PDB file of C-alpha atoms in Angstrom:
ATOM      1  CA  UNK A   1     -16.244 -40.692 117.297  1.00  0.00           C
ATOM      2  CA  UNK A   2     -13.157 -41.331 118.534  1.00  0.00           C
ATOM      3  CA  UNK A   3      -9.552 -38.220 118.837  1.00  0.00           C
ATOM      4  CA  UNK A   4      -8.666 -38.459 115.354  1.00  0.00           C
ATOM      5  CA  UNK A   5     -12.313 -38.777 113.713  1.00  0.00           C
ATOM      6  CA  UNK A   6     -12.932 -34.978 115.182  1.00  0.00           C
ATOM      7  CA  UNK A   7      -9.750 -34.543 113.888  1.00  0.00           C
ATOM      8  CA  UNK A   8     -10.135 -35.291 110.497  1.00  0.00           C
ATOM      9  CA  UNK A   9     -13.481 -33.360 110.400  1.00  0.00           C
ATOM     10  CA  UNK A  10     -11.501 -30.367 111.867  1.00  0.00           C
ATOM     11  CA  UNK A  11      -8.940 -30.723 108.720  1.00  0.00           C
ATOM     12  CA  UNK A  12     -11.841 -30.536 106.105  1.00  0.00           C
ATOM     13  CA  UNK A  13     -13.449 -27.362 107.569  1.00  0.00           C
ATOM     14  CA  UNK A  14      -9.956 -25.556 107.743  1.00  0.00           C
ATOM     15  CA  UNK A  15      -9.201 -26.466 104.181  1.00  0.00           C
ATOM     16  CA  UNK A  16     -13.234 -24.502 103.801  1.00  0.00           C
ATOM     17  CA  UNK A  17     -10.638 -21.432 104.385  1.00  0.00           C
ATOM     18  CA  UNK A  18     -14.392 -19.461 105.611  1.00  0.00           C
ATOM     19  CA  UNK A  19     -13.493 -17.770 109.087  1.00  0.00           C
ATOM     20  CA  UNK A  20     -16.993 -19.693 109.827  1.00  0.00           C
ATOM     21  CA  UNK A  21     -15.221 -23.356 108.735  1.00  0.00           C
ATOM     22  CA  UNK A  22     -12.485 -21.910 111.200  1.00  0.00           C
ATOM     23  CA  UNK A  23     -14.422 -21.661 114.056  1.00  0.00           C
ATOM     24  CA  UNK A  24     -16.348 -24.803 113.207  1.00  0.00           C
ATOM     25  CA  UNK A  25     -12.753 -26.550 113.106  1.00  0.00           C
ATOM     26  CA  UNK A  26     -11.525 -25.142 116.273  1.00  0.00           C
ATOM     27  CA  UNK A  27     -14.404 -26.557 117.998  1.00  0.00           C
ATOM     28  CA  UNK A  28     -13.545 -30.157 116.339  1.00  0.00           C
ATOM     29  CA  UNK A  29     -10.148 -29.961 117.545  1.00  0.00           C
ATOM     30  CA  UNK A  30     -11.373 -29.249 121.162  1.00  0.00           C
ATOM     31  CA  UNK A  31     -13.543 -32.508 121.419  1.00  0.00           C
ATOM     32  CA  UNK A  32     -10.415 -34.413 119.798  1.00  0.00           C
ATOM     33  CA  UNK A  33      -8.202 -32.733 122.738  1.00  0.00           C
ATOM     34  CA  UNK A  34     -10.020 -33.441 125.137  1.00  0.00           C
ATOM     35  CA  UNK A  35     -10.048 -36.927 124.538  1.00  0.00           C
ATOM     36  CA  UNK A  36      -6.726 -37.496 123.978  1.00  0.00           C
ATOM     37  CA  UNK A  37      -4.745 -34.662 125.414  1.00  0.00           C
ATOM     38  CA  UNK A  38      -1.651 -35.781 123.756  1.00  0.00           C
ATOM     39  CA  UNK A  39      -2.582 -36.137 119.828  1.00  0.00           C
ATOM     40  CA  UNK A  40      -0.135 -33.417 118.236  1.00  0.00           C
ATOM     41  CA  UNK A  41      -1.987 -33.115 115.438  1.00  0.00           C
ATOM     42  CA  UNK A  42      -5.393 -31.719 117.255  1.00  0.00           C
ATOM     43  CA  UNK A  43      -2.309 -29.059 118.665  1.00  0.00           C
ATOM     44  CA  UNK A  44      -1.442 -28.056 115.156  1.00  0.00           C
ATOM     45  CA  UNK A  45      -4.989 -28.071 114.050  1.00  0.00           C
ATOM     46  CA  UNK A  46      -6.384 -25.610 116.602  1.00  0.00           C
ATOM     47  CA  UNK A  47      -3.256 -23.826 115.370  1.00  0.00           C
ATOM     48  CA  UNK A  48      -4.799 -23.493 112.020  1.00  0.00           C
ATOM     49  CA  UNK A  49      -8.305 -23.183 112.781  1.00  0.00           C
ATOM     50  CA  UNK A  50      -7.286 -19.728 114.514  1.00  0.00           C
ATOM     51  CA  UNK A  51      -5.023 -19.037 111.601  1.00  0.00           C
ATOM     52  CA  UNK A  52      -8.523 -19.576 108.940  1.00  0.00           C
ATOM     53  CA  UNK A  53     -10.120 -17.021 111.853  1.00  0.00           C
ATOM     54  CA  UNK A  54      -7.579 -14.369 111.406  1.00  0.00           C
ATOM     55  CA  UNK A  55      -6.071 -14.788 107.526  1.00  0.00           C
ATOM     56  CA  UNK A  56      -9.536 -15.570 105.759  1.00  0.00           C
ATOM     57  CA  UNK A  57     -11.928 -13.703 108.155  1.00  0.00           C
ATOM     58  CA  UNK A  58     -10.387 -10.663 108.233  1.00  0.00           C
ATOM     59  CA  UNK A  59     -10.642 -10.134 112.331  1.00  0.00           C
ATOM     60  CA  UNK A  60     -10.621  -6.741 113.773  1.00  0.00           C
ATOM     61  CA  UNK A  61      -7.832  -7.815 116.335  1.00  0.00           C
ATOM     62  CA  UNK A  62      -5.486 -10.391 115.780  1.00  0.00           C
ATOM     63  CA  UNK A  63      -2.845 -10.444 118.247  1.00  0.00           C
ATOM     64  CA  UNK A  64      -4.512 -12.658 120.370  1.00  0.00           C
ATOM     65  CA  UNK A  65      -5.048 -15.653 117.070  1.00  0.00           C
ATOM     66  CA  UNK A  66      -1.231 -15.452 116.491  1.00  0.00           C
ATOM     67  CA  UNK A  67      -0.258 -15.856 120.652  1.00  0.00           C
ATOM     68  CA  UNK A  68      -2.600 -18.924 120.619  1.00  0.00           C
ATOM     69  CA  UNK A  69      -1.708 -20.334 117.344  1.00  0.00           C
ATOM     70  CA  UNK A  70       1.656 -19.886 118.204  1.00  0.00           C
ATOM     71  CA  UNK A  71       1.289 -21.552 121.254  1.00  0.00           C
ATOM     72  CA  UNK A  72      -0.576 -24.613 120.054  1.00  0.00           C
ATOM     73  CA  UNK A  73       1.949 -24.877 117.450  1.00  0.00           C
ATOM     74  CA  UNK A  74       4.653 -25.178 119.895  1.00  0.00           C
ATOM     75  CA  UNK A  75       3.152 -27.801 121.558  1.00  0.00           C
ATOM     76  CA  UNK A  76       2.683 -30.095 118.623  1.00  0.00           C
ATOM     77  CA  UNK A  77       6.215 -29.522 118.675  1.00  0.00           C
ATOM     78  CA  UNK A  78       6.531 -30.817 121.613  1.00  0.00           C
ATOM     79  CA  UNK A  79       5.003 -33.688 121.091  1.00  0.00           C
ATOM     80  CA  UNK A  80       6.356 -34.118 118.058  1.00  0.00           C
ATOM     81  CA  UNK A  81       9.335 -32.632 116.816  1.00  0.00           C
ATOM     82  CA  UNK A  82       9.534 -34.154 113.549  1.00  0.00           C
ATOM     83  CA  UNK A  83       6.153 -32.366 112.265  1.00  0.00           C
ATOM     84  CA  UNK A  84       6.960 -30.278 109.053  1.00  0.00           C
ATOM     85  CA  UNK A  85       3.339 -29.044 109.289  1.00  0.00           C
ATOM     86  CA  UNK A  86       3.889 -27.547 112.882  1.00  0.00           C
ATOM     87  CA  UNK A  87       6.870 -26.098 111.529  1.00  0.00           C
ATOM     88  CA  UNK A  88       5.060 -24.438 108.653  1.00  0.00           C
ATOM     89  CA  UNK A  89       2.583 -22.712 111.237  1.00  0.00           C
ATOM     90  CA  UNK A  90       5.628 -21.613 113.474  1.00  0.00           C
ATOM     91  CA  UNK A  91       6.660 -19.695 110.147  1.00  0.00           C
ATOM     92  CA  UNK A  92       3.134 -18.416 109.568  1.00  0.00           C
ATOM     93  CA  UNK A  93       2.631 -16.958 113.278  1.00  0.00           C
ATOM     94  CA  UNK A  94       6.227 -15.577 113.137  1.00  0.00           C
ATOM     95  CA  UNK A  95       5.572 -13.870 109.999  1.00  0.00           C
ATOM     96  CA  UNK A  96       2.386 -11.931 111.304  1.00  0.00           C
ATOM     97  CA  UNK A  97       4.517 -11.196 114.577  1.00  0.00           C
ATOM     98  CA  UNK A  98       6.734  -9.499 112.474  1.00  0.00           C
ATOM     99  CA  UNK A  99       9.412 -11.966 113.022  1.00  0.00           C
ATOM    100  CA  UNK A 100      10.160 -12.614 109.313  1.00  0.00           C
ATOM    101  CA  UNK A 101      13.966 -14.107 109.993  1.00  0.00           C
ATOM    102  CA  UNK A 102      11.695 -16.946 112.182  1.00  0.00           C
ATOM    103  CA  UNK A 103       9.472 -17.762 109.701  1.00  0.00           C
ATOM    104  CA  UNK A 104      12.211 -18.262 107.566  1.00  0.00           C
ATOM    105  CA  UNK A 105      13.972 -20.632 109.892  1.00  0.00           C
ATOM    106  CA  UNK A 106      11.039 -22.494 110.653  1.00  0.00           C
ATOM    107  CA  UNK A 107       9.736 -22.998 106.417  1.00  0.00           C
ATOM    108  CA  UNK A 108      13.433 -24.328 105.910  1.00  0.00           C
ATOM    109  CA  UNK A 109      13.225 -26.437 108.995  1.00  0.00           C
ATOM    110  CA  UNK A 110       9.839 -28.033 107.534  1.00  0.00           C
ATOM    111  CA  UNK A 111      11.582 -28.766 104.236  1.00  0.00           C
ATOM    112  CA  UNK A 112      14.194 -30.149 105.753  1.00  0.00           C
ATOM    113  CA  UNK A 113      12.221 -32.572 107.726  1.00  0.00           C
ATOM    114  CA  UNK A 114      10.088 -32.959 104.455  1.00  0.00           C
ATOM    115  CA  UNK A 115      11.494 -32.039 101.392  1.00  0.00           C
ATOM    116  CA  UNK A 116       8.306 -32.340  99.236  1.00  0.00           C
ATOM    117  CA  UNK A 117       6.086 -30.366 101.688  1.00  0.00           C
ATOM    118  CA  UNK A 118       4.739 -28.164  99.104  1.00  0.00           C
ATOM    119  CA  UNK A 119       3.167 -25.908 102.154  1.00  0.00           C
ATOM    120  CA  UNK A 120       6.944 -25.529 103.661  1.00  0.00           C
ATOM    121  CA  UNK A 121       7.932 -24.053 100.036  1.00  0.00           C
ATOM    122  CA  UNK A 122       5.124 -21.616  99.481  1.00  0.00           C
ATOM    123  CA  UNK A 123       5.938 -20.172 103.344  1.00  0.00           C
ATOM    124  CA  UNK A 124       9.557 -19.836 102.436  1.00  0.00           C
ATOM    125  CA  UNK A 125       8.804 -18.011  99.243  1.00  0.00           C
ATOM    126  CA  UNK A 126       6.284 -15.599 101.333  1.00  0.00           C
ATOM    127  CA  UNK A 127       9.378 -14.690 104.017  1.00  0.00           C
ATOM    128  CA  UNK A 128      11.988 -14.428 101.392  1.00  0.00           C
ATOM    129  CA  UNK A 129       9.807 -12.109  99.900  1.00  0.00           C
ATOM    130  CA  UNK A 130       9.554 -10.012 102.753  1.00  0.00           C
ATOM    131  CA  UNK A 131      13.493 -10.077 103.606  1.00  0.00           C
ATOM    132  CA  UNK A 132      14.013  -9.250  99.810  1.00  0.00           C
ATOM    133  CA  UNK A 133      15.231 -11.551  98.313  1.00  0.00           C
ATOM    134  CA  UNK A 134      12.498 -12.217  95.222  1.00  0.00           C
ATOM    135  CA  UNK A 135      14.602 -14.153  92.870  1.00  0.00           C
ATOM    136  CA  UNK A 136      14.590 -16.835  95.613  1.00  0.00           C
ATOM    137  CA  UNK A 137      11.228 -16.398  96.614  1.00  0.00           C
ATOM    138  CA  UNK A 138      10.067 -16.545  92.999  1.00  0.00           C
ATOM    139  CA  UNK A 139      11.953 -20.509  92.829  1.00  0.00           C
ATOM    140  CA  UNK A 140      10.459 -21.052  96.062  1.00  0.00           C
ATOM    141  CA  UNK A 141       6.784 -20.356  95.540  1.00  0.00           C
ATOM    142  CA  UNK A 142       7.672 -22.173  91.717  1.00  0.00           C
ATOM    143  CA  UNK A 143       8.674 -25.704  93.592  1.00  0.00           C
ATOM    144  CA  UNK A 144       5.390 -25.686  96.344  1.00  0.00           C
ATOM    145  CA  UNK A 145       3.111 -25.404  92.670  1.00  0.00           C
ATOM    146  CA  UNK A 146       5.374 -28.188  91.242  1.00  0.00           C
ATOM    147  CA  UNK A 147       4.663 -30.032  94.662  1.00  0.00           C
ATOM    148  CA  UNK A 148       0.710 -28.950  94.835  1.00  0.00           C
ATOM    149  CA  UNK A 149      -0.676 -27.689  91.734  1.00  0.00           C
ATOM    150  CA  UNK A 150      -4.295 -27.637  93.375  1.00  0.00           C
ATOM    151  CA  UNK A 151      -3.550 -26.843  96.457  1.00  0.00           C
ATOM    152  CA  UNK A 152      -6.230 -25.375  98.974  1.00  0.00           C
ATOM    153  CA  UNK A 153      -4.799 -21.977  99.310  1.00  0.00           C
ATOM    154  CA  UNK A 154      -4.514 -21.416  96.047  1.00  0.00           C
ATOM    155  CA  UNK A 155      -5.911 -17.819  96.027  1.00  0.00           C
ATOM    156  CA  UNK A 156      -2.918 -17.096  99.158  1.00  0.00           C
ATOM    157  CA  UNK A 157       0.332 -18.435  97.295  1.00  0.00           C
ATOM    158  CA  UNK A 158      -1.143 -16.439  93.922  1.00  0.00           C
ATOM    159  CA  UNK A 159      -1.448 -13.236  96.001  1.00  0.00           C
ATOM    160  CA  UNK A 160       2.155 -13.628  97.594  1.00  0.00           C
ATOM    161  CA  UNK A 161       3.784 -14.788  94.091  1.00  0.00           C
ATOM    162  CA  UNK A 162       1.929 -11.341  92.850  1.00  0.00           C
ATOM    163  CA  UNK A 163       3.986  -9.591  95.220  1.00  0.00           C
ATOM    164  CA  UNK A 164       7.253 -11.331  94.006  1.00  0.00           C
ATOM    165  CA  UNK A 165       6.710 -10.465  90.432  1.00  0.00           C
ATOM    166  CA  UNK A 166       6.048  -6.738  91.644  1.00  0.00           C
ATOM    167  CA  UNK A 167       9.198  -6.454  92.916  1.00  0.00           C
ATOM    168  CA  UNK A 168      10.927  -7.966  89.733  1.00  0.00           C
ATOM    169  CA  UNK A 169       9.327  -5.039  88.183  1.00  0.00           C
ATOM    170  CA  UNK A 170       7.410  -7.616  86.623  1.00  0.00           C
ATOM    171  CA  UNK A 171       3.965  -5.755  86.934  1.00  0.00           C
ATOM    172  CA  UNK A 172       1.947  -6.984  84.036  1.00  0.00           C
ATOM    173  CA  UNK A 173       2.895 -10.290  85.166  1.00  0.00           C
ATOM    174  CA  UNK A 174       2.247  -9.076  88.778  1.00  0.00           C
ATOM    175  CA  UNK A 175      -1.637  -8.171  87.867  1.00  0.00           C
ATOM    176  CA  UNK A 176      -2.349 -11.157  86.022  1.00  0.00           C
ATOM    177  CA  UNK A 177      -0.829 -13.331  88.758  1.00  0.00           C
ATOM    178  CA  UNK A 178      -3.249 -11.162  91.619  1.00  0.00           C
ATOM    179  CA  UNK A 179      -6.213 -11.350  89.106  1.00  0.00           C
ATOM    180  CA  UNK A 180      -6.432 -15.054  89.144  1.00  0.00           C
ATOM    181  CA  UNK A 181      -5.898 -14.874  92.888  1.00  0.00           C
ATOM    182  CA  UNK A 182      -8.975 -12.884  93.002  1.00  0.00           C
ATOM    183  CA  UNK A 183     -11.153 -14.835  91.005  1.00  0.00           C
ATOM    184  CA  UNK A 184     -10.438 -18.048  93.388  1.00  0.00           C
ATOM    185  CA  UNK A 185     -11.022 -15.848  96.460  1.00  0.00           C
ATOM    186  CA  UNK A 186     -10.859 -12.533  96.967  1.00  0.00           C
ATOM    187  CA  UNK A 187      -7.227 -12.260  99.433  1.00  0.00           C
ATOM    188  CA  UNK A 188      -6.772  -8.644 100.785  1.00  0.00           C
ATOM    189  CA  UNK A 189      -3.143  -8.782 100.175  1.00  0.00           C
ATOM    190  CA  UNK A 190      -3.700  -9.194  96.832  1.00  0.00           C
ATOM    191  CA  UNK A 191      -5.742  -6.973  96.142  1.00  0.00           C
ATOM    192  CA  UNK A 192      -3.468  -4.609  97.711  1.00  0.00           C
ATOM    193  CA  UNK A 193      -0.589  -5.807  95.122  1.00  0.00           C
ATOM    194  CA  UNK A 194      -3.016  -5.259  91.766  1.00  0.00           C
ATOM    195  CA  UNK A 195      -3.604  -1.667  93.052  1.00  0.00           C
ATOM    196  CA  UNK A 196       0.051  -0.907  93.091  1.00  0.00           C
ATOM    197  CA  UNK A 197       1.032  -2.416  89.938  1.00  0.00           C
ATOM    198  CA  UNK A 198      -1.890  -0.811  88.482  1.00  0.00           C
ATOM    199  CA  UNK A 199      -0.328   2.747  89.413  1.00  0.00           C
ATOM    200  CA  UNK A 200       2.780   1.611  88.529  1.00  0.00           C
ATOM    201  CA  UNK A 201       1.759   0.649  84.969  1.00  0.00           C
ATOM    202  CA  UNK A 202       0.441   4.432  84.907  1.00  0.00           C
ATOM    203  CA  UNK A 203      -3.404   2.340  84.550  1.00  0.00           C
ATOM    204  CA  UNK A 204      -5.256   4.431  86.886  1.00  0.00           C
ATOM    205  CA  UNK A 205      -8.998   3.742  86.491  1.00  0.00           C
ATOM    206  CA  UNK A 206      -7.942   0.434  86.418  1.00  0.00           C
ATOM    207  CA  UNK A 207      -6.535   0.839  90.186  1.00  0.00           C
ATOM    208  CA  UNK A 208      -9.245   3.146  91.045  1.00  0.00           C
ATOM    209  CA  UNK A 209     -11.211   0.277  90.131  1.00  0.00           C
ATOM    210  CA  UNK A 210      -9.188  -1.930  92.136  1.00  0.00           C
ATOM    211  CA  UNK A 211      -9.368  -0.091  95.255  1.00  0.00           C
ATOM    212  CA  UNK A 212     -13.199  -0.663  95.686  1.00  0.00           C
ATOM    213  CA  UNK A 213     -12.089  -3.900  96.984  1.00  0.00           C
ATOM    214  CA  UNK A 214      -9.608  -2.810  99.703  1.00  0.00           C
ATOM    215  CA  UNK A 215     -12.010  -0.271 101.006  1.00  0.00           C
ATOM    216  CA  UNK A 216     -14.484  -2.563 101.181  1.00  0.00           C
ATOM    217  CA  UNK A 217     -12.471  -5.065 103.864  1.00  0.00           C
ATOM    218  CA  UNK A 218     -13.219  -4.830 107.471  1.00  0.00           C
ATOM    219  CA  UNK A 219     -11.214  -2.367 109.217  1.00  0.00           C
ATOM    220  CA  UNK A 220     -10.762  -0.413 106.070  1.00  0.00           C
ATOM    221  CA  UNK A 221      -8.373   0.058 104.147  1.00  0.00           C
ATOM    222  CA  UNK A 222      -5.851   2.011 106.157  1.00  0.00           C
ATOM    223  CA  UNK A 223      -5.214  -1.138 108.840  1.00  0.00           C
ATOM    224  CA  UNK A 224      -5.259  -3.560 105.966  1.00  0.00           C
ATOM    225  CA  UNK A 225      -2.145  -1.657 104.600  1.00  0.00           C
ATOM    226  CA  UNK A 226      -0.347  -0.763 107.511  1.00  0.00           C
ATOM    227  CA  UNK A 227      -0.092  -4.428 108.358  1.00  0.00           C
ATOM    228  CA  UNK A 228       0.711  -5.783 105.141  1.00  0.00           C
ATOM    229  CA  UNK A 229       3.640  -2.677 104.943  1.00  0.00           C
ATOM    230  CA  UNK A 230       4.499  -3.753 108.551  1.00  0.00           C
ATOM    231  CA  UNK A 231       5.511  -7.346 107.804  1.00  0.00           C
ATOM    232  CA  UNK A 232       7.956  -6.302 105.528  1.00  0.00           C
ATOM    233  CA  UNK A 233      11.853  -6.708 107.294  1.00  0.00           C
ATOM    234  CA  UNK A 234      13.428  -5.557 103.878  1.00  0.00           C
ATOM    235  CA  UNK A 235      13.552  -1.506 103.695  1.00  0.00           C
ATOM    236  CA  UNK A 236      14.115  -1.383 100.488  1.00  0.00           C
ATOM    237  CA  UNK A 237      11.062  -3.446  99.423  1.00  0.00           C
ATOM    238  CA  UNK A 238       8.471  -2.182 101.542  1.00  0.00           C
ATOM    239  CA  UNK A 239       9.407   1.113 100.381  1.00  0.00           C
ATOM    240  CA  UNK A 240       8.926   0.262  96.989  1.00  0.00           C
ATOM    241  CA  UNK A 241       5.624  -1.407  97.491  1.00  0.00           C
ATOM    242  CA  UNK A 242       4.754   2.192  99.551  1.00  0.00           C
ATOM    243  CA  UNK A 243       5.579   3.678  96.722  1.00  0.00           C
ATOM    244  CA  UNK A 244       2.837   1.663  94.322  1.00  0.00           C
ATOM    245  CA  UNK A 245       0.674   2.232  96.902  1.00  0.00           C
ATOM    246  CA  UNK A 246       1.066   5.994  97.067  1.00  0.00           C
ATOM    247  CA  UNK A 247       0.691   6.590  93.600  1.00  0.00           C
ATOM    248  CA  UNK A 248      -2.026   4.824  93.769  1.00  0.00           C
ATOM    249  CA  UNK A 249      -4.167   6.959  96.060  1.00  0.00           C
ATOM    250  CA  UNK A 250      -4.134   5.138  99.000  1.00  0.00           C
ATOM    251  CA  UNK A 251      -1.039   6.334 101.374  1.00  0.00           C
ATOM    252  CA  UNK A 252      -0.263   9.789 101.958  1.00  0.00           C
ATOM    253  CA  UNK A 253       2.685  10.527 100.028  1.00  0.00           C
TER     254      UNK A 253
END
């Protein structure tokens, strides 16, 4: 096979979203690297085979996935600096850096260079989010389904739009959003949203119920939350996802 064959193979295991598939895919990438050094897209795909590792696999230490993603990112760059999906993974290792003004720049950057890249929506959605501003989020995450309606990641965009709608004070609408996240694939940060509109709904077996799946996630549940509080760059909204959270049982209050 030649480059781009391994590539292609590489492409279908990461869309697997299985921290096995990622590991399968980084391996693809590799052979298509090594024979042809200079094929950008084998960059951004080893960029999002560690990216599968890390978001779907749940790794006890992730630092190290984000540096290297980052870094293969940043090459595809390089070599091309008109890739909106290089772009897109710049905004995803930014965001878990804590960088959440970068992975803003970098989703706007990828719709600029492609305005229907449904992937470059959805990430700009996820870091307005974070910097609180939900209205805009909410339109966001609302044009990369228009764009992508069956897209991959289904169960990841559901989880983060869950989030939005919690913040709206929108909580009904923020557990039936995370519900049908979790019934594509059980996402850890939405799970961690349905508990805290749960408690905010005053529906407390139902969270209790709920929080059976966070405890289960490897780790536990106390790192799962302090990273998904930590991403946060607005005050105001991490606070009042804290807040869910500790009425919920599972921070201190």
């Amino acid at each position: 096979m030649g480059a781009w064959d391994y590539c292609q193979r590489g492409v279908w295991h990461v869309n697997k979203g299985t921290r096995t598939d990622g590991i399968t895919a980084y391996g693809l990438f590799k052979q298509a690297l090594a024979l042809d050094p200079n094929l950008a897209d084998a960059h951004l795909g080893l960029a999002r085979a560690l990216i599968v590792q890390w978001n779907y696999g749940s790794v006890e230490d992730f630092a190290p996935f984000v540096r290297q993603a980052r870094e293969s990112a940043l090459q595809a760059v390089a070599l091309d600096s008109e890739n909106a999906q290089a772009q897109y993974v710049l905004a995803q290792t930014s965001h878990w850096a804590g960088d959440v003004r970068a992975a803003i720049a970098h989703a706007s950057r990828a719709i600029e260079l492609n305005g229907n890249f449904a992937l470059g929506h959805f990430y700009l959605g996820i870091g307005l989010s974070l910097d609180g501003r939900h209205d805009e989020a909410l339109e966001a995450i609302g044009t990369g389904w228009r764009l992508s309606p069956r897209d991959p990641r289904a169960s990841t965009w559901l989880a983060n739009k869950a989030r939005v709608f919690y913040h709206l004070k929108r909580y009904e609408d923020a557990v039936e959003t995370a519900l049908s996240a979790r019934r594509i694939q059980p996402h850890a940060y939405g799970a961690l949203v349905l508990v805290a509109s749960y408690a905010q709904l005053g529906r407390d077996e139902a969270a209790e119920s709920a929080l059976a799946d966070i405890r289960a996630l490897p780790g536990g549940s106390a790192k799962a939350t302090r990273w998904y509080l930590d991403r946060y760059s607005d005050p105001v909204s991490r606070e009042h996802m804290a807040d869910g959270l500790c009425k919920a049982g599972l921070l201190e209050q």
